[in-house]
Tab-separated table of C-alpha atoms and ligand atoms in Angstrom:
chain	number	residue	atom	x	y	z
A	1	UNK	CA	-7.404	11.552	-26.226
A	2	UNK	CA	-5.566	14.342	-27.255
A	3	UNK	CA	-3.337	13.833	-29.878
A	4	UNK	CA	-0.245	15.418	-27.801
A	5	UNK	CA	1.499	13.192	-25.607
A	6	UNK	CA	0.778	14.274	-22.414
A	7	UNK	CA	4.813	14.517	-21.758
A	8	UNK	CA	7.337	14.391	-24.472
A	9	UNK	CA	10.699	13.411	-23.377
A	10	UNK	CA	14.049	11.333	-24.894
A	11	UNK	CA	15.713	9.162	-22.250
A	12	UNK	CA	18.548	8.026	-22.746
A	13	UNK	CA	21.250	5.319	-20.731
A	14	UNK	CA	21.311	2.110	-19.402
A	15	UNK	CA	18.325	1.842	-16.786
A	16	UNK	CA	19.086	-1.386	-14.059
A	17	UNK	CA	15.093	-3.218	-14.620
A	18	UNK	CA	13.344	-2.979	-17.710
A	19	UNK	CA	9.262	-2.479	-17.512
A	20	UNK	CA	8.630	-6.250	-17.597
A	21	UNK	CA	10.969	-7.063	-14.190
A	22	UNK	CA	9.048	-4.633	-12.706
A	23	UNK	CA	5.480	-5.588	-11.510
A	24	UNK	CA	4.478	-1.922	-10.763
A	25	UNK	CA	5.818	-0.265	-13.793
A	26	UNK	CA	3.958	-3.799	-15.887
A	27	UNK	CA	0.618	-3.156	-13.801
A	28	UNK	CA	0.377	0.955	-14.379
A	29	UNK	CA	1.629	0.475	-18.289
A	30	UNK	CA	-0.814	-2.003	-19.030
A	31	UNK	CA	-4.006	0.262	-17.880
A	32	UNK	CA	-2.387	2.971	-19.605
A	33	UNK	CA	-2.916	1.367	-23.110
A	34	UNK	CA	-5.728	-0.635	-21.986
A	35	UNK	CA	-7.654	2.583	-21.550
A	36	UNK	CA	-5.776	4.430	-24.838
A	37	UNK	CA	-3.650	7.111	-22.622
A	38	UNK	CA	-1.134	8.870	-24.014
A	39	UNK	CA	1.134	8.478	-20.813
A	40	UNK	CA	3.825	6.091	-19.622
A	41	UNK	CA	5.125	5.377	-16.176
A	42	UNK	CA	8.841	5.205	-16.092
A	43	UNK	CA	11.398	3.224	-13.394
A	44	UNK	CA	14.503	5.477	-12.209
A	45	UNK	CA	16.157	3.780	-8.989
A	46	UNK	CA	17.609	6.701	-6.832
A	47	UNK	CA	20.194	6.691	-4.490
A	48	UNK	CA	19.145	8.674	-1.015
A	49	UNK	CA	22.228	11.086	-1.483
A	50	UNK	CA	20.265	11.974	-4.911
A	51	UNK	CA	16.598	12.101	-3.862
A	52	UNK	CA	16.369	16.218	-3.630
A	53	UNK	CA	17.918	16.812	-7.664
A	54	UNK	CA	15.458	14.027	-8.624
A	55	UNK	CA	12.288	15.825	-7.104
A	56	UNK	CA	13.536	18.905	-8.704
A	57	UNK	CA	14.345	16.430	-11.495
A	58	UNK	CA	10.600	15.836	-11.398
A	59	UNK	CA	9.574	19.240	-11.516
A	60	UNK	CA	12.179	20.087	-14.470
A	61	UNK	CA	10.594	18.033	-16.479
A	62	UNK	CA	6.898	18.611	-15.972
A	63	UNK	CA	5.630	15.046	-14.501
A	64	UNK	CA	2.119	14.790	-13.283
A	65	UNK	CA	3.862	12.810	-10.469
A	66	UNK	CA	5.636	10.046	-9.131
A	67	UNK	CA	5.165	6.930	-6.574
A	68	UNK	CA	8.378	6.182	-4.516
A	69	UNK	CA	9.048	3.481	-2.492
A	70	UNK	CA	11.841	2.021	0.301
A	71	UNK	CA	14.245	4.297	1.667
A	72	UNK	CA	12.478	7.034	0.438
A	73	UNK	CA	8.847	7.203	1.630
A	74	UNK	CA	10.020	9.288	4.784
A	75	UNK	CA	12.666	11.555	3.705
A	76	UNK	CA	10.964	12.286	-0.016
A	77	UNK	CA	8.556	14.417	2.459
A	78	UNK	CA	11.364	17.542	2.721
A	79	UNK	CA	11.003	17.948	-1.073
A	80	UNK	CA	7.277	18.235	-1.764
A	81	UNK	CA	5.135	21.245	-0.922
A	82	UNK	CA	2.057	20.319	1.340
A	83	UNK	CA	0.629	16.223	2.540
A	84	UNK	CA	-3.215	14.990	2.150
A	85	UNK	CA	-4.229	14.770	5.312
A	86	UNK	CA	-3.430	10.347	5.700
A	87	UNK	CA	0.016	11.107	4.819
A	88	UNK	CA	0.563	13.821	7.008
A	89	UNK	CA	-0.906	11.866	9.918
A	90	UNK	CA	1.102	8.439	9.069
A	91	UNK	CA	4.490	10.954	8.335
A	92	UNK	CA	5.335	8.933	5.180
A	93	UNK	CA	4.325	9.345	1.276
A	94	UNK	CA	3.911	6.999	-2.118
A	95	UNK	CA	2.892	8.701	-3.831
A	96	UNK	CA	3.671	12.559	-5.341
A	97	UNK	CA	0.498	14.309	-7.022
A	98	UNK	CA	0.984	16.998	-9.121
A	99	UNK	CA	-1.637	19.916	-8.063
A	100	UNK	CA	-1.606	23.822	-9.087
A	101	UNK	CA	2.271	23.405	-10.203
A	102	UNK	CA	2.825	22.114	-6.545
A	103	UNK	CA	3.597	18.411	-5.256
A	104	UNK	CA	1.512	17.056	-2.633
A	105	UNK	CA	2.231	13.729	-1.056
A	106	UNK	CA	-0.382	11.087	-0.609
A	107	UNK	CA	0.049	7.572	0.729
A	108	UNK	CA	-2.214	5.578	-1.445
A	109	UNK	CA	-0.898	2.034	0.310
A	110	UNK	CA	-3.641	2.916	2.607
A	111	UNK	CA	-5.880	3.973	0.466
A	112	UNK	CA	-5.361	1.168	-1.703
A	113	UNK	CA	-5.615	-1.801	1.718
A	114	UNK	CA	-9.736	0.102	2.277
A	115	UNK	CA	-10.319	0.604	-1.113
A	116	UNK	CA	-10.220	-3.658	-1.747
A	117	UNK	CA	-11.023	-3.784	2.152
A	118	UNK	CA	-14.004	-1.663	1.406
A	119	UNK	CA	-15.171	-4.829	-1.229
A	120	UNK	CA	-16.095	-6.839	1.346
A	121	UNK	CA	-16.520	-5.223	4.446
A	122	UNK	CA	-17.626	-1.328	5.579
A	123	UNK	CA	-14.953	-0.629	8.828
A	124	UNK	CA	-16.745	1.682	10.313
A	125	UNK	CA	-17.720	0.884	13.348
A	126	UNK	CA	-15.459	-2.377	13.401
A	127	UNK	CA	-12.729	-3.600	15.525
A	128	UNK	CA	-10.107	-4.575	13.741
A	129	UNK	CA	-7.104	-6.768	14.896
A	130	UNK	CA	-3.614	-5.451	12.732
A	131	UNK	CA	-0.634	-7.547	13.508
A	132	UNK	CA	2.769	-5.538	12.276
A	133	UNK	CA	3.190	-1.743	12.936
A	134	UNK	CA	5.442	-0.542	10.173
A	135	UNK	CA	5.059	1.275	7.165
A	136	UNK	CA	2.292	-1.006	5.682
A	137	UNK	CA	0.577	-1.310	9.461
A	138	UNK	CA	0.735	2.284	9.556
A	139	UNK	CA	-0.408	3.516	6.341
A	140	UNK	CA	-3.723	0.656	7.064
A	141	UNK	CA	-4.066	1.686	10.493
A	142	UNK	CA	-4.513	5.495	9.896
A	143	UNK	CA	-6.982	5.089	6.892
A	144	UNK	CA	-9.257	2.421	8.879
A	145	UNK	CA	-9.202	4.491	11.441
A	146	UNK	CA	-9.820	7.973	9.478
A	147	UNK	CA	-12.981	5.478	7.496
A	148	UNK	CA	-14.344	5.055	11.512
A	149	UNK	CA	-12.792	1.812	12.532
A	150	UNK	CA	-14.537	1.870	16.332
A	151	UNK	CA	-11.206	-0.051	17.809
A	152	UNK	CA	-7.553	-1.088	16.719
A	153	UNK	CA	-6.166	-3.886	18.125
A	154	UNK	CA	-2.159	-3.729	17.751
A	155	UNK	CA	0.119	-6.584	17.768
A	156	UNK	CA	3.393	-6.359	17.025
A	157	UNK	CA	6.799	-8.813	17.810
A	158	UNK	CA	8.877	-4.874	18.642
A	159	UNK	CA	6.612	-3.324	21.705
A	160	UNK	CA	8.430	-0.047	21.454
A	161	UNK	CA	7.144	-0.146	17.617
A	162	UNK	CA	3.365	-1.140	18.123
A	163	UNK	CA	2.285	1.145	20.494
A	164	UNK	CA	4.219	3.775	18.947
A	165	UNK	CA	1.681	2.723	15.844
A	166	UNK	CA	-1.494	2.972	19.136
A	167	UNK	CA	-0.242	6.228	20.392
A	168	UNK	CA	-0.630	7.646	16.853
A	169	UNK	CA	-3.243	6.134	16.651
A	170	UNK	CA	-5.095	7.604	19.405
A	171	UNK	CA	-3.518	11.021	19.205
A	172	UNK	CA	-4.504	11.936	15.472
A	173	UNK	CA	-7.963	9.875	14.655
A	174	UNK	CA	-11.081	8.953	16.199
A	175	UNK	CA	-10.730	5.551	17.002
A	176	UNK	CA	-9.736	3.565	19.737
A	177	UNK	CA	-6.403	1.994	19.716
A	178	UNK	CA	-4.739	-0.458	21.843
A	179	UNK	CA	-1.500	-2.577	21.798
A	180	UNK	CA	-1.374	-6.106	22.575
A	181	UNK	CA	2.116	-7.595	23.293
A	182	UNK	CA	2.527	-10.906	21.128
A	183	UNK	CA	3.345	-13.306	22.588
A	184	UNK	CA	2.881	-16.948	21.654
A	185	UNK	CA	0.140	-17.781	19.256
A	186	UNK	CA	-1.926	-14.606	19.594
A	187	UNK	CA	-5.810	-15.575	19.840
A	188	UNK	CA	-8.004	-13.446	18.011
A	189	UNK	CA	-11.038	-12.165	20.686
A	190	UNK	CA	-13.980	-13.325	19.306
A	191	UNK	CA	-16.913	-10.540	18.177
A	192	UNK	CA	-13.252	-9.005	15.780
A	193	UNK	CA	-14.119	-8.250	12.271
A	194	UNK	CA	-11.452	-7.762	10.356
A	195	UNK	CA	-8.437	-9.420	10.889
A	196	UNK	CA	-5.060	-8.264	9.069
A	197	UNK	CA	-1.461	-9.125	8.527
A	198	UNK	CA	0.508	-6.742	7.778
A	199	UNK	CA	3.664	-7.937	8.490
A	200	UNK	CA	6.218	-9.487	6.226
A	201	UNK	CA	5.700	-12.994	7.431
A	202	UNK	CA	5.346	-15.005	4.845
A	203	UNK	CA	6.468	-13.555	2.150
A	204	UNK	CA	8.185	-15.361	-0.777
A	205	UNK	CA	10.858	-16.655	-0.697
A	206	UNK	CA	10.204	-17.986	3.356
A	207	UNK	CA	6.575	-19.373	2.143
A	208	UNK	CA	6.280	-21.257	4.979
A	209	UNK	CA	7.017	-19.420	7.759
A	210	UNK	CA	4.190	-18.913	9.973
A	211	UNK	CA	2.012	-16.017	11.698
A	212	UNK	CA	1.817	-16.839	15.678
A	213	UNK	CA	-1.827	-16.528	15.654
A	214	UNK	CA	-4.242	-19.195	16.737
A	215	UNK	CA	-5.710	-20.171	13.696
A	216	UNK	CA	-8.341	-22.101	15.367
A	217	UNK	CA	-9.434	-18.449	16.890
A	218	UNK	CA	-10.776	-17.626	13.112
A	219	UNK	CA	-14.120	-17.364	12.919
A	220	UNK	CA	-15.853	-17.578	9.877
A	221	UNK	CA	-17.885	-14.346	10.931
A	222	UNK	CA	-14.454	-12.723	10.612
A	223	UNK	CA	-13.188	-11.173	7.411
A	224	UNK	CA	-9.171	-12.081	7.051
A	225	UNK	CA	-7.231	-10.298	4.592
A	226	UNK	CA	-3.380	-10.380	4.261
A	227	UNK	CA	-0.862	-7.487	2.798
A	228	UNK	CA	1.586	-9.875	1.207
A	229	UNK	CA	1.115	-10.032	-3.338
A	230	UNK	CA	3.647	-12.989	-3.695
A	231	UNK	CA	2.826	-15.454	-2.390
A	232	UNK	CA	-0.909	-14.561	-3.153
A	233	UNK	CA	-2.265	-17.254	-0.798
A	234	UNK	CA	-0.287	-17.308	2.170
A	235	UNK	CA	-0.533	-19.501	5.223
A	236	UNK	CA	-2.726	-17.936	6.855
A	237	UNK	CA	-5.186	-16.442	3.740
A	238	UNK	CA	-5.508	-20.962	2.950
A	239	UNK	CA	-6.291	-21.370	7.001
A	240	UNK	CA	-8.558	-18.539	6.831
A	241	UNK	CA	-10.572	-19.674	3.624
A	242	UNK	CA	-10.372	-23.399	5.415
A	243	UNK	CA	-12.427	-21.992	8.723
A	244	UNK	CA	-15.322	-20.200	6.140
A	245	UNK	CA	-13.770	-16.801	6.547
A	246	UNK	CA	-14.192	-14.024	4.018
A	247	UNK	CA	-10.155	-13.457	2.586
A	248	UNK	CA	-8.264	-10.462	1.111
A	249	UNK	CA	-4.958	-11.281	-0.285
A	250	UNK	CA	-2.764	-8.390	-0.601
A	251	UNK	CA	-2.967	-8.330	-4.676
A	252	UNK	CA	-5.954	-5.946	-4.360
A	253	UNK	CA	-3.958	-3.585	-2.262
A	254	UNK	CA	-1.229	-3.305	-4.759
A	255	UNK	CA	-3.637	-2.713	-8.144
A	256	UNK	CA	-6.110	-0.067	-5.948
A	257	UNK	CA	-2.585	1.844	-4.717
A	258	UNK	CA	-2.052	2.078	-8.654
A	259	UNK	CA	-5.694	2.739	-9.453
A	260	UNK	CA	-5.540	6.123	-7.011
A	261	UNK	CA	-2.211	6.616	-8.270
A	262	UNK	CA	-3.524	7.194	-11.921
A	263	UNK	CA	-6.751	8.831	-10.771
A	264	UNK	CA	-4.645	11.464	-9.290
A	265	UNK	CA	-1.813	11.773	-11.660
A	266	UNK	CA	-4.492	11.117	-14.779
A	267	UNK	CA	-8.082	12.237	-13.169
A	268	UNK	CA	-8.791	8.633	-14.852
A	269	UNK	CA	-10.892	5.839	-13.773
A	270	UNK	CA	-8.491	3.023	-15.031
A	271	UNK	CA	-9.448	-0.880	-15.324
A	272	UNK	CA	-8.571	-2.532	-11.940
A	273	UNK	CA	-8.710	-6.443	-13.567
A	274	UNK	CA	-6.518	-5.382	-16.173
A	275	UNK	CA	-3.671	-4.480	-13.611
A	276	UNK	CA	-4.442	-7.552	-11.323
A	277	UNK	CA	-4.163	-9.751	-14.827
A	278	UNK	CA	-1.147	-8.122	-15.799
A	279	UNK	CA	-0.016	-9.091	-12.370
A	280	UNK	CA	-1.143	-12.369	-12.304
A	281	UNK	CA	0.742	-13.403	-15.738
A	282	UNK	CA	4.372	-11.581	-13.892
A	283	UNK	CA	3.859	-13.647	-11.003
A	284	UNK	CA	2.833	-16.956	-11.755
B	1	LIG	P1	8.522	-2.907	7.177
B	1	LIG	O1	9.535	-3.317	7.515
B	1	LIG	O2	8.283	-1.244	7.245
B	1	LIG	O3	7.672	-3.891	9.064
B	1	LIG	C1	7.839	-4.897	8.378
B	1	LIG	C2	7.095	-5.933	9.807
B	1	LIG	O4	6.457	-6.608	9.571
B	1	LIG	C3	7.376	-5.128	11.189
B	1	LIG	O5	5.463	-5.027	11.963
B	1	LIG	C4	7.808	-6.510	12.178
B	1	LIG	O6	7.912	-6.512	13.727
B	1	LIG	C5	6.925	-7.114	10.829
B	1	LIG	N1	7.802	-8.736	11.100
B	1	LIG	C6	8.472	-9.136	10.094
B	1	LIG	N2	8.598	-10.496	10.491
B	1	LIG	C7	9.266	-10.581	11.173
B	1	LIG	C8	8.581	-11.775	12.740
B	1	LIG	N3	9.242	-13.226	12.355
B	1	LIG	N4	7.222	-12.013	12.791
B	1	LIG	C9	6.514	-10.838	13.620
B	1	LIG	N5	6.903	-9.614	12.768
B	1	LIG	C10	7.645	-9.854	12.042
B	1	LIG	O7	7.490	-3.658	6.209
B	1	LIG	P2	6.794	-3.261	5.574
B	1	LIG	O8	5.421	-1.856	6.565
B	1	LIG	O9	6.767	-1.919	4.709
B	1	LIG	O10	5.568	-3.862	4.838
B	1	LIG	C11	5.523	-5.517	5.589
B	1	LIG	C12	4.431	-6.274	4.773
B	1	LIG	O11	3.764	-5.589	4.049
B	1	LIG	C13	5.831	-6.616	3.244
B	1	LIG	O12	5.278	-8.010	3.533
B	1	LIG	C14	5.397	-6.030	2.187
B	1	LIG	O13	5.804	-6.659	0.971
B	1	LIG	C15	3.846	-6.006	2.318
B	1	LIG	N6	3.434	-4.901	1.103
B	1	LIG	C16	2.213	-4.903	0.538
B	1	LIG	C17	1.872	-3.617	0.127
B	1	LIG	C18	0.653	-3.968	-1.156
B	1	LIG	O14	0.469	-3.267	-1.605
B	1	LIG	N7	0.634	-5.581	-1.085
B	1	LIG	C19	2.376	-2.488	-0.142
B	1	LIG	C20	3.257	-2.666	1.468
B	1	LIG	C21	3.898	-3.642	1.473
B	1	LIG	P3	8.920	-5.862	14.240
B	1	LIG	O15	8.566	-4.294	14.311
B	1	LIG	O16	8.721	-6.837	15.523
B	1	LIG	O17	9.882	-5.915	13.700
């Protein structure tokens, strides 16, 4: 490791959220410290009207990259120099990476989910039921489709949004996608390999809100995943576990999107367990 920090800067001002309060900052800084990396990850709140100036500022300060969250995931694209394959299909960026002095937009949310899914099952050739059609569902749908999923059934409350995602998957990937309207409790068809909740149903503080799924349709042969990381054990995860399914909580996606982002910025493969433990420390 060099004696010189990757970038040297001084900031004066007051920031609304100390690192300890922001799980992503805490988790990424924990990885840097664990590996003795002379990198820093700092949180800034940027008003939408200042987004272009903020990206320009990052360029001026020679940032290796940055993450961006809602509401910037789509609008940031106009200030970048290019997009990675999946980010281009999704039309959304959560991770910007400097490559040969260009800022390229990537989407590590879907890639993070895919990495955790691949630890349980390879989605290639599999059938998938995807609840939701928002940002997380879009990222997951595109990434599992690019990984070779045979068929994706999108189930969403808002039919227009659901059909839009299905259209995108059919147009831009080789996966066969279909929309199913969400009426009453959805019964997962037998033979489905992977079930993913990519809605916000069950997220803290609404932990008792129930996802409209016929839990008896969950079979022990299925992998059941939830994107929600808080709480870790959502009602869906608990019910699926009781039925003998292989389960995947939202923490894997959160940690892995960080691992992939760090790899993009620094070219270092960091230890995911350090990041997972840091998050558990915060949400416990
Ligand atoms: P969006 O607002 O873009 O989408 C929300 C989705 O949830 C929509 O499909 C919406 O359906 C659906 N939804 C909301 N309420 C209900 C309800 N009562 N019944 C049925 N469907 C409902 O949010 P995101 O996609 O960005 O985020 C979704 C979840 O994913 C959040 O909980 C977020 O925390 C989590 N997430 C986790 C990540 C991780 O790393 N673990 C990363 C990114 C997100 P409709 O279209 O009908 O409104």
